[in-house]
Amino acid sequence: MTQSISFIGLGAMGYRMAAHLPKVFDDVRVWNRSIEKSEKHAHEFGTQAVSLEHAVQADIIFSCLPTSQDIEDLIARVDIKSGAIWVDCTSGVPKSARLLAPLLLEKGVHYLDAPVSGQTIGAENATLTFMVGGQKSAFDCALPAMQAMGKLIKHVGDSGAGFAVKAVNNMLLAIHLCAACEGASTLKSHGVNLQEAFDCINASSGQSGVTTTVLPNRVFNRSFPSTFALSLLAKDTRIALDLVRESQLSAPIIAASQGLVQAASNLSEHGSDFSTLAKMYESINQLTIE
Ligand code: NDP
């Protein structure tokens, strides 16, 4: 059966993700709040720039907006095709998924929380990881479309489980980022060459994705490319901390790191990359991490 696919939200992630769909599906529709982006996408990749009303009449509807609140507001505005599967790739709030899934099911629509990791480079190369919560039967139906954009695609549980895994993943990224900035600041203050130091650390037990890629490729070389906003990372850490609090757990490292990421985000210019968190450490320690 020929399936129609829509992608809603052509931001840093969505624009690149949706580009892979026409390789597998004939009827690919895109919608973006600022219409110029969907028109450009259609021109560049052979998708169809459509109205929001038309986009939600597809068999499978992907979305990738900044927050769950944006998704809830958008869903409240539209009449979605009965029988459709809504695959929400936003890094969202588990509670929102648990609210939307039964609400949409009353209208015959299946909602999957399906956040992704792998950054813009993973979106470009179709190597994203999808962590998906919701009904397994809906997951199975949407799997080929997710496979067009990702490499590891996992059903991790009921509604909300995908968002929870993503929040904890990004909380760990935030913790590693704070820890690596503190380690680098310490070495710098003792006159150690950071490039040489991180060559050693990256061959040792202190190594992480942050020490191997984020610091060398974004901070040490002062490039701070804007691919993932610090404000979005702050949002993810708030979601993770809320999960900790809902279960009345003690997780002091999560709480402290959330405070640091939030402070850095509040201090940063709108749209700054997550790697600019290093600049907060530079400011409070009066040194540069380079
Ligand atoms: P961007 O800020 O680049 O893009 C946001 C998109 O959402 C734009 O298309 C924007 O439209 C649209 N949008 C914003 N607000 C609304 C609204 N109220 N109604 C309708 N459309 C809206 O974000 P990203 O692509 O970076 O991130 C999207 C999601 O993916 C976030 O949840 C983020 O945490 C997550 N994510 C991001 C990664 C990254 O590396 N960037 C990696 C993995 C996950 P317009 O063009 O009109 O502004």
Tab-separated table of C-alpha atoms and ligand atoms in Angstrom:
chain	number	residue	atom	x	y	z
A	1	MET	CA	0.000	0.000	0.000
A	2	THR	CA	1.318	3.463	-0.906
A	3	GLN	CA	1.678	5.588	2.183
A	4	SER	CA	1.664	9.352	2.406
A	5	ILE	CA	4.150	10.885	4.849
A	6	SER	CA	4.275	14.397	6.302
A	7	PHE	CA	6.985	16.226	8.183
A	8	ILE	CA	6.004	19.169	10.373
A	9	GLY	CA	8.779	21.503	11.606
A	10	LEU	CA	11.749	22.045	9.327
A	11	GLY	CA	14.259	23.336	11.870
A	12	ALA	CA	17.896	22.326	12.273
A	13	MET	CA	16.796	18.683	12.646
A	14	GLY	CA	13.541	18.455	10.689
A	15	TYR	CA	14.877	20.062	7.515
A	16	ARG	CA	17.630	17.455	7.239
A	17	MET	CA	15.504	14.488	8.405
A	18	ALA	CA	12.673	15.115	5.932
A	19	ALA	CA	15.168	15.259	3.064
A	20	HIS	CA	15.552	11.433	3.201
A	21	LEU	CA	11.850	10.574	2.936
A	22	PRO	CA	11.423	11.101	-0.848
A	23	LYS	CA	14.102	8.420	-1.391
A	24	VAL	CA	11.644	5.846	-0.004
A	25	PHE	CA	8.132	7.332	-0.357
A	26	ASP	CA	6.377	8.965	-3.332
A	27	ASP	CA	3.997	11.247	-1.426
A	28	VAL	CA	6.050	13.354	1.018
A	29	ARG	CA	4.511	16.576	2.357
A	30	VAL	CA	6.276	19.222	4.456
A	31	TRP	CA	4.932	22.060	6.550
A	32	ASN	CA	6.834	24.737	8.445
A	33	ARG	CA	5.582	27.752	10.408
A	34	SER	CA	7.615	30.063	8.171
A	35	ILE	CA	6.483	28.914	4.770
A	36	GLU	CA	9.724	29.906	2.941
A	37	LYS	CA	11.501	26.939	4.536
A	38	SER	CA	8.962	24.387	3.284
A	39	GLU	CA	9.049	25.905	-0.202
A	40	LYS	CA	12.854	25.762	-0.210
A	41	HIS	CA	12.701	22.150	1.007
A	42	ALA	CA	10.281	21.188	-1.778
A	43	HIS	CA	12.538	22.791	-4.363
A	44	GLU	CA	15.686	21.169	-2.963
A	45	PHE	CA	14.448	17.635	-2.198
A	46	GLY	CA	11.297	17.045	-4.244
A	47	THR	CA	8.886	17.155	-1.303
A	48	GLN	CA	5.527	18.991	-1.476
A	49	ALA	CA	5.123	22.215	0.517
A	50	VAL	CA	1.557	21.974	1.850
A	51	SER	CA	-0.816	23.669	4.284
A	52	LEU	CA	-0.963	22.368	7.856
A	53	GLU	CA	-4.494	21.053	7.141
A	54	HIS	CA	-3.159	18.986	4.223
A	55	ALA	CA	-0.109	17.807	6.176
A	56	VAL	CA	-2.257	16.225	8.908
A	57	GLN	CA	-4.177	14.169	6.328
A	58	ALA	CA	-1.128	11.936	5.681
A	59	ASP	CA	-0.915	8.309	6.849
A	60	ILE	CA	2.222	8.985	8.907
A	61	ILE	CA	2.883	12.436	10.349
A	62	PHE	CA	6.306	13.321	11.756
A	63	SER	CA	6.836	16.416	13.889
A	64	CYS	CA	9.967	18.023	15.320
A	65	LEU	CA	9.261	21.258	17.196
A	66	PRO	CA	11.135	22.762	20.165
A	67	THR	CA	8.797	21.690	23.002
A	68	SER	CA	5.831	19.497	23.913
A	69	GLN	CA	3.831	22.675	24.517
A	70	ASP	CA	4.358	23.655	20.854
A	71	ILE	CA	3.091	20.207	19.802
A	72	GLU	CA	0.046	20.349	22.098
A	73	ASP	CA	-0.878	23.817	20.767
A	74	LEU	CA	-0.494	22.673	17.152
A	75	ILE	CA	-2.477	19.452	17.647
A	76	ALA	CA	-5.294	21.445	19.264
A	77	ARG	CA	-5.621	23.476	16.036
A	78	VAL	CA	-5.994	20.618	13.539
A	79	ASP	CA	-8.265	17.801	12.429
A	80	ILE	CA	-5.986	14.780	11.968
A	81	LYS	CA	-6.843	11.933	9.587
A	82	SER	CA	-8.369	8.998	11.450
A	83	GLY	CA	-6.065	5.987	11.271
A	84	ALA	CA	-2.931	8.154	11.023
A	85	ILE	CA	0.187	7.603	13.132
A	86	TRP	CA	1.744	10.748	14.616
A	87	VAL	CA	5.483	10.265	15.240
A	88	ASP	CA	6.670	13.124	17.448
A	89	CYS	CA	10.457	13.584	17.213
A	90	THR	CA	10.444	16.603	19.524
A	91	SER	CA	12.537	16.109	22.684
A	92	GLY	CA	9.442	16.371	24.825
A	93	VAL	CA	7.857	15.821	28.213
A	94	PRO	CA	6.790	12.260	29.166
A	95	LYS	CA	3.614	13.533	30.874
A	96	SER	CA	2.585	15.245	27.633
A	97	ALA	CA	2.963	11.971	25.685
A	98	ARG	CA	0.866	10.169	28.278
A	99	LEU	CA	-1.794	12.863	27.838
A	100	LEU	CA	-1.730	13.091	24.030
A	101	ALA	CA	-1.688	9.348	23.272
A	102	PRO	CA	-5.119	8.495	24.757
A	103	LEU	CA	-6.589	11.826	23.616
A	104	LEU	CA	-5.626	11.179	19.985
A	105	LEU	CA	-6.608	7.521	20.171
A	106	GLU	CA	-10.212	8.651	20.781
A	107	LYS	CA	-9.983	10.149	17.259
A	108	GLY	CA	-8.420	6.980	15.835
A	109	VAL	CA	-4.912	8.487	15.740
A	110	HIS	CA	-1.877	6.712	17.221
A	111	TYR	CA	0.694	8.955	18.896
A	112	LEU	CA	4.305	7.839	19.365
A	113	ASP	CA	6.867	9.837	21.335
A	114	ALA	CA	9.943	9.286	19.161
A	115	PRO	CA	12.743	11.698	20.029
A	116	VAL	CA	16.044	11.358	18.240
A	117	SER	CA	19.733	11.711	19.040
A	118	GLY	CA	22.747	12.107	16.790
A	119	GLN	CA	22.680	15.877	16.236
A	120	THR	CA	22.364	17.624	12.872
A	121	ILE	CA	25.148	15.503	11.353
A	122	GLY	CA	23.147	12.359	12.205
A	123	ALA	CA	20.045	13.916	10.640
A	124	GLU	CA	22.035	14.732	7.506
A	125	ASN	CA	23.505	11.220	7.210
A	126	ALA	CA	20.304	9.374	8.242
A	127	THR	CA	22.147	7.788	11.173
A	128	LEU	CA	19.922	9.045	13.987
A	129	THR	CA	18.894	6.971	16.994
A	130	PHE	CA	15.114	6.887	17.562
A	131	MET	CA	13.922	6.051	21.101
A	132	VAL	CA	10.218	5.361	20.836
A	133	GLY	CA	7.389	5.104	23.343
A	134	GLY	CA	3.796	4.072	22.603
A	135	GLN	CA	1.859	1.185	21.070
A	136	LYS	CA	4.116	-1.488	19.556
A	137	SER	CA	1.733	-2.061	16.605
A	138	ALA	CA	1.939	1.644	15.658
A	139	PHE	CA	5.726	1.503	16.065
A	140	ASP	CA	5.878	-1.455	13.640
A	141	CYS	CA	3.793	0.450	11.045
A	142	ALA	CA	5.969	3.576	11.293
A	143	LEU	CA	9.264	1.649	11.373
A	144	PRO	CA	10.086	1.838	7.613
A	145	ALA	CA	9.639	5.619	7.647
A	146	MET	CA	11.868	5.973	10.723
A	147	GLN	CA	14.438	3.679	9.075
A	148	ALA	CA	14.686	6.172	6.209
A	149	MET	CA	16.127	8.697	8.699
A	150	GLY	CA	17.796	6.592	11.389
A	151	LYS	CA	20.109	3.705	12.128
A	152	LEU	CA	19.193	2.446	15.608
A	153	ILE	CA	15.421	2.504	16.098
A	154	LYS	CA	14.194	1.119	19.404
A	155	HIS	CA	10.786	0.696	21.002
A	156	VAL	CA	11.595	1.475	24.645
A	157	GLY	CA	8.175	1.185	26.299
A	158	ASP	CA	4.744	2.746	26.705
A	159	SER	CA	3.863	6.374	25.975
A	160	GLY	CA	6.373	8.721	27.579
A	161	ALA	CA	9.224	6.202	27.709
A	162	GLY	CA	10.902	7.626	24.595
A	163	PHE	CA	10.856	11.164	25.977
A	164	ALA	CA	12.186	9.907	29.333
A	165	VAL	CA	15.140	8.122	27.705
A	166	LYS	CA	15.958	11.228	25.646
A	167	ALA	CA	15.803	13.513	28.713
A	168	VAL	CA	18.162	11.281	30.679
A	169	ASN	CA	20.507	10.986	27.683
A	170	ASN	CA	20.749	14.754	27.345
A	171	MET	CA	21.096	15.155	31.102
A	172	LEU	CA	24.165	12.906	30.849
A	173	LEU	CA	25.472	15.036	27.978
A	174	ALA	CA	25.029	18.115	30.190
A	175	ILE	CA	26.829	16.465	33.121
A	176	HIS	CA	29.715	15.399	30.878
A	177	LEU	CA	29.904	18.905	29.421
A	178	CYS	CA	30.085	20.582	32.845
A	179	ALA	CA	32.622	18.020	34.080
A	180	ALA	CA	34.815	18.360	30.981
A	181	CYS	CA	34.781	22.175	31.196
A	182	GLU	CA	35.797	21.978	34.862
A	183	GLY	CA	38.575	19.494	34.063
A	184	ALA	CA	39.850	21.583	31.151
A	185	SER	CA	39.768	24.781	33.247
A	186	THR	CA	41.828	23.068	35.963
A	187	LEU	CA	44.464	21.895	33.466
A	188	LYS	CA	44.598	25.313	31.797
A	189	SER	CA	45.134	27.052	35.145
A	190	HIS	CA	48.115	24.749	35.732
A	191	GLY	CA	49.658	25.646	32.376
A	192	VAL	CA	48.960	22.321	30.636
A	193	ASN	CA	48.393	22.312	26.852
A	194	LEU	CA	44.754	21.256	26.425
A	195	GLN	CA	45.169	19.567	23.040
A	196	GLU	CA	47.965	17.335	24.389
A	197	ALA	CA	46.039	16.715	27.614
A	198	PHE	CA	42.863	15.675	25.795
A	199	ASP	CA	44.791	13.370	23.440
A	200	CYS	CA	45.782	11.479	26.612
A	201	ILE	CA	42.336	11.671	28.245
A	202	ASN	CA	40.688	10.430	25.042
A	203	ALA	CA	42.869	7.313	25.190
A	204	SER	CA	42.060	6.865	28.889
A	205	SER	CA	39.152	6.228	31.248
A	206	GLY	CA	38.052	9.890	31.484
A	207	GLN	CA	37.037	9.876	27.819
A	208	SER	CA	33.473	10.725	26.698
A	209	GLY	CA	31.686	12.045	23.610
A	210	VAL	CA	32.214	15.525	25.017
A	211	THR	CA	35.982	15.083	25.445
A	212	THR	CA	36.418	13.462	22.010
A	213	THR	CA	34.205	15.728	19.908
A	214	VAL	CA	32.477	18.644	21.645
A	215	LEU	CA	35.477	20.261	23.314
A	216	PRO	CA	38.059	19.687	20.528
A	217	ASN	CA	35.712	20.483	17.618
A	218	ARG	CA	33.674	23.337	19.096
A	219	VAL	CA	35.422	24.894	22.118
A	220	PHE	CA	39.227	24.549	21.770
A	221	ASN	CA	39.020	25.896	18.190
A	222	ARG	CA	36.552	28.663	19.217
A	223	SER	CA	34.119	27.711	16.421
A	224	PHE	CA	30.987	27.170	18.603
A	225	PRO	CA	28.894	26.233	15.499
A	226	SER	CA	25.154	26.763	16.054
A	227	THR	CA	23.614	23.305	15.644
A	228	PHE	CA	21.882	22.611	18.979
A	229	ALA	CA	20.712	25.523	21.083
A	230	LEU	CA	21.834	25.770	24.703
A	231	SER	CA	18.248	26.759	25.577
A	232	LEU	CA	17.049	23.395	24.170
A	233	LEU	CA	19.630	21.534	26.279
A	234	ALA	CA	18.441	23.508	29.324
A	235	LYS	CA	14.870	22.425	28.497
A	236	ASP	CA	15.968	18.760	28.328
A	237	THR	CA	17.706	19.015	31.712
A	238	ARG	CA	14.555	20.529	33.247
A	239	ILE	CA	12.563	17.544	31.954
A	240	ALA	CA	15.105	15.134	33.484
A	241	LEU	CA	15.099	16.943	36.846
A	242	ASP	CA	11.280	16.903	36.878
A	243	LEU	CA	11.402	13.110	36.397
A	244	VAL	CA	13.785	12.824	39.370
A	245	ARG	CA	11.470	14.934	41.522
A	246	GLU	CA	8.301	13.087	40.469
A	247	SER	CA	9.857	9.890	41.849
A	248	GLN	CA	11.228	11.680	44.953
A	249	LEU	CA	14.739	10.443	44.199
A	250	SER	CA	17.983	11.928	45.400
A	251	ALA	CA	20.148	12.795	42.369
A	252	PRO	CA	22.439	15.641	43.440
A	253	ILE	CA	24.669	15.551	40.350
A	254	ILE	CA	21.630	15.959	38.097
A	255	ALA	CA	20.320	18.835	40.233
A	256	ALA	CA	23.665	20.673	40.285
A	257	SER	CA	24.276	20.229	36.559
A	258	GLN	CA	20.754	21.402	35.715
A	259	GLY	CA	21.429	24.579	37.695
A	260	LEU	CA	24.674	25.173	35.804
A	261	VAL	CA	23.146	24.567	32.362
A	262	GLN	CA	20.201	26.805	33.223
A	263	ALA	CA	22.561	29.571	34.391
A	264	ALA	CA	24.626	29.315	31.198
A	265	SER	CA	21.467	29.381	29.075
A	266	ASN	CA	20.097	32.422	30.911
A	267	LEU	CA	23.406	34.238	30.360
A	268	SER	CA	23.738	33.312	26.682
A	269	GLU	CA	22.513	35.085	23.575
A	270	HIS	CA	19.395	33.668	21.908
A	271	GLY	CA	20.278	30.686	19.679
A	272	SER	CA	23.766	30.110	21.130
A	273	ASP	CA	25.108	26.587	20.661
A	274	PHE	CA	25.171	24.222	23.671
A	275	SER	CA	28.983	24.268	23.566
A	276	THR	CA	28.934	27.951	24.627
A	277	LEU	CA	28.328	26.641	28.155
A	278	ALA	CA	32.148	26.647	28.233
A	279	LYS	CA	32.050	30.456	28.108
A	280	MET	CA	30.317	30.576	31.487
A	281	TYR	CA	33.218	28.608	32.993
A	282	GLU	CA	35.668	30.913	31.212
A	283	SER	CA	33.954	33.916	32.725
A	284	ILE	CA	33.763	32.652	36.299
A	285	ASN	CA	37.344	31.305	36.238
A	286	GLN	CA	38.896	34.161	34.219
A	287	LEU	CA	40.584	31.934	31.629
A	288	THR	CA	39.912	30.566	28.155
A	289	ILE	CA	39.360	26.895	27.371
A	290	GLU	CA	41.528	26.652	24.275
B	1	NDP	P1	15.110	24.641	15.671
B	1	NDP	O1	14.970	25.783	16.597
B	1	NDP	O2	16.233	24.626	14.690
B	1	NDP	O3	13.754	24.472	14.824
B	1	NDP	C1	12.507	24.571	15.419
B	1	NDP	C2	11.415	24.322	14.395
B	1	NDP	O4	10.148	24.372	15.037
B	1	NDP	C3	11.383	25.383	13.279
B	1	NDP	O5	10.955	24.741	12.104
B	1	NDP	C4	10.326	26.362	13.795
B	1	NDP	O6	9.671	27.055	12.767
B	1	NDP	C5	9.358	25.403	14.441
B	1	NDP	N1	8.561	26.020	15.489
B	1	NDP	C6	9.012	26.624	16.616
B	1	NDP	N2	7.978	26.985	17.391
B	1	NDP	C7	6.858	26.618	16.727
B	1	NDP	C8	5.478	26.732	17.018
B	1	NDP	N3	5.046	27.290	18.148
B	1	NDP	N4	4.582	26.245	16.112
B	1	NDP	C9	5.017	25.677	14.951
B	1	NDP	N5	6.318	25.532	14.630
B	1	NDP	C10	7.223	26.000	15.512
B	1	NDP	O7	15.125	23.338	16.586
B	1	NDP	P2	15.865	21.936	16.354
B	1	NDP	O8	15.510	21.395	15.021
B	1	NDP	O9	17.289	22.062	16.763
B	1	NDP	O10	15.159	21.070	17.505
B	1	NDP	C11	13.852	20.545	17.378
B	1	NDP	C12	13.666	19.493	18.470
B	1	NDP	O11	14.627	18.462	18.276
B	1	NDP	C13	13.875	20.034	19.890
B	1	NDP	O12	12.981	19.435	20.765
B	1	NDP	C14	15.335	19.648	20.196
B	1	NDP	O13	15.543	19.548	21.591
B	1	NDP	C15	15.428	18.327	19.460
B	1	NDP	N6	16.783	17.906	19.047
B	1	NDP	C16	17.680	18.804	18.480
B	1	NDP	C17	18.934	18.377	18.081
B	1	NDP	C18	19.951	19.293	17.443
B	1	NDP	O14	21.124	18.902	17.324
B	1	NDP	N7	19.573	20.487	16.991
B	1	NDP	C19	19.343	16.951	18.268
B	1	NDP	C20	18.310	16.106	18.776
B	1	NDP	C21	17.108	16.570	19.191
B	1	NDP	P3	10.256	28.434	12.143
B	1	NDP	O15	11.199	28.009	11.059
B	1	NDP	O16	9.059	29.125	11.640
B	1	NDP	O17	10.937	29.162	13.269
